[in-house]
Structure formats: structure tokens, C-alpha cells
């Protein structure tokens, strides 16, 4: 059986996939560490941002300077 999210019925998706799907879409905001870049804030959890940590994208509450830096992305064409 193929467990890819696009082929798995919603009722059978693992919790982490359905929980993440509930947080989409994200709101694009001014960067948390640099306003000329962008950050993505969760719609359902407005205190959480997408950030990169250990080569993984995460959805976390951010408060430290390092976390704020991890939550900025340069959006380009």
C-alpha cells in the first residue's frame, strides 16, 4: 500500500500530517529577525512560525534571537 499523503484517505493519515494540514495556509509576515525578509505564521496557532532547525522545517513558538533568525526566509522568483 502506498502511504503517500496524496493517496492516503484522510481518515488514515497519521496525526502529524493532519495536524500540519490544519495549520495551512500560513500568513506571510515581515521577518521576525529582519523585516526585509519574510516569516510564515500559522493560521490556527498565531504564536507559531515556520522555522528551520537541524535541516528540518518546524512549526514552533519563537522567542530567542536564534529562533527568530531561524524563522526568516528570503522569498524570490
mmCIF file of C-alpha atoms in Angstrom:
data_model
loop_
_atom_site.group_PDB
_atom_site.id
_atom_site.type_symbol
_atom_site.label_atom_id
_atom_site.label_comp_id
_atom_site.label_asym_id
_atom_site.label_seq_id
_atom_site.Cartn_x
_atom_site.Cartn_y
_atom_site.Cartn_z
ATOM 1 C CA UNK A 1 0.000 0.000 0.000
ATOM 2 C CA UNK A 2 1.293 3.471 -0.864
ATOM 3 C CA UNK A 3 1.281 5.732 2.235
ATOM 4 C CA UNK A 4 1.949 8.978 0.420
ATOM 5 C CA UNK A 5 -0.327 11.777 1.725
ATOM 6 C CA UNK A 6 -1.807 12.402 -1.711
ATOM 7 C CA UNK A 7 -3.034 8.802 -1.990
ATOM 8 C CA UNK A 8 -3.953 8.037 1.624
ATOM 9 C CA UNK A 9 -7.566 8.648 2.651
ATOM 10 C CA UNK A 10 -7.793 11.472 5.190
ATOM 11 C CA UNK A 11 -9.098 9.193 7.952
ATOM 12 C CA UNK A 12 -5.968 7.045 7.652
ATOM 13 C CA UNK A 13 -3.387 9.844 7.627
ATOM 14 C CA UNK A 14 -1.023 9.938 10.578
ATOM 15 C CA UNK A 15 -1.836 12.597 13.184
ATOM 16 C CA UNK A 16 1.239 14.681 12.360
ATOM 17 C CA UNK A 17 0.121 15.079 8.750
ATOM 18 C CA UNK A 18 -3.471 16.017 9.572
ATOM 19 C CA UNK A 19 -2.351 18.377 12.362
ATOM 20 C CA UNK A 20 0.047 20.116 9.977
ATOM 21 C CA UNK A 21 -2.638 20.306 7.278
ATOM 22 C CA UNK A 22 -4.925 22.123 9.721
ATOM 23 C CA UNK A 23 -2.300 24.861 10.099
ATOM 24 C CA UNK A 24 -2.137 25.579 6.371
ATOM 25 C CA UNK A 25 -2.289 28.183 4.953
ATOM 26 C CA UNK A 26 0.236 30.344 6.698
ATOM 27 C CA UNK A 27 0.185 34.116 6.867
ATOM 28 C CA UNK A 28 3.230 35.771 5.297
ATOM 29 C CA UNK A 29 4.558 38.431 7.664
ATOM 30 C CA UNK A 30 7.573 40.694 7.930
ATOM 31 C CA UNK A 31 10.606 38.686 9.000
ATOM 32 C CA UNK A 32 10.946 38.075 12.724
ATOM 33 C CA UNK A 33 14.666 38.894 12.674
ATOM 34 C CA UNK A 34 14.862 41.006 9.506
ATOM 35 C CA UNK A 35 11.812 42.884 8.242
ATOM 36 C CA UNK A 36 13.144 42.880 4.656
ATOM 37 C CA UNK A 37 12.771 39.081 4.613
ATOM 38 C CA UNK A 38 9.592 37.050 5.320
ATOM 39 C CA UNK A 39 8.268 34.811 8.056
ATOM 40 C CA UNK A 40 5.289 32.449 7.902
ATOM 41 C CA UNK A 41 2.872 32.472 10.844
ATOM 42 C CA UNK A 42 0.411 29.648 11.465
ATOM 43 C CA UNK A 43 -3.251 30.481 10.852
ATOM 44 C CA UNK A 44 -4.558 28.269 13.679
ATOM 45 C CA UNK A 45 -1.725 28.953 16.133
ATOM 46 C CA UNK A 46 -0.777 32.616 15.650
ATOM 47 C CA UNK A 47 2.090 32.336 18.147
ATOM 48 C CA UNK A 48 3.865 29.713 15.980
ATOM 49 C CA UNK A 49 6.075 30.286 12.968
ATOM 50 C CA UNK A 50 7.715 28.043 10.392
ATOM 51 C CA UNK A 51 11.411 27.835 11.224
ATOM 52 C CA UNK A 52 14.342 25.738 10.152
ATOM 53 C CA UNK A 53 16.272 23.826 12.791
ATOM 54 C CA UNK A 54 18.753 20.989 12.195
ATOM 55 C CA UNK A 55 17.871 20.946 8.466
ATOM 56 C CA UNK A 56 14.168 20.388 9.225
ATOM 57 C CA UNK A 57 11.232 22.782 8.881
ATOM 58 C CA UNK A 58 9.291 23.044 12.126
ATOM 59 C CA UNK A 59 6.278 24.915 13.453
ATOM 60 C CA UNK A 60 7.326 26.469 16.768
ATOM 61 C CA UNK A 61 6.697 29.283 19.192
ATOM 62 C CA UNK A 62 9.703 31.540 18.784
ATOM 63 C CA UNK A 63 11.204 33.841 21.381
ATOM 64 C CA UNK A 64 15.000 33.764 21.291
ATOM 65 C CA UNK A 65 17.174 35.617 18.792
ATOM 66 C CA UNK A 66 18.291 32.293 17.296
ATOM 67 C CA UNK A 67 14.696 31.119 16.835
ATOM 68 C CA UNK A 68 13.761 34.448 15.244
ATOM 69 C CA UNK A 69 16.705 34.136 12.865
ATOM 70 C CA UNK A 70 15.661 30.559 12.005
ATOM 71 C CA UNK A 71 12.163 31.789 11.090
ATOM 72 C CA UNK A 72 13.115 34.219 8.299
ATOM 73 C CA UNK A 73 13.218 33.299 4.630
ATOM 74 C CA UNK A 74 14.022 35.235 1.515
ATOM 75 C CA UNK A 75 11.139 34.784 -0.915
ATOM 76 C CA UNK A 76 12.106 35.279 -4.529
ATOM 77 C CA UNK A 77 11.162 34.316 -8.050
#
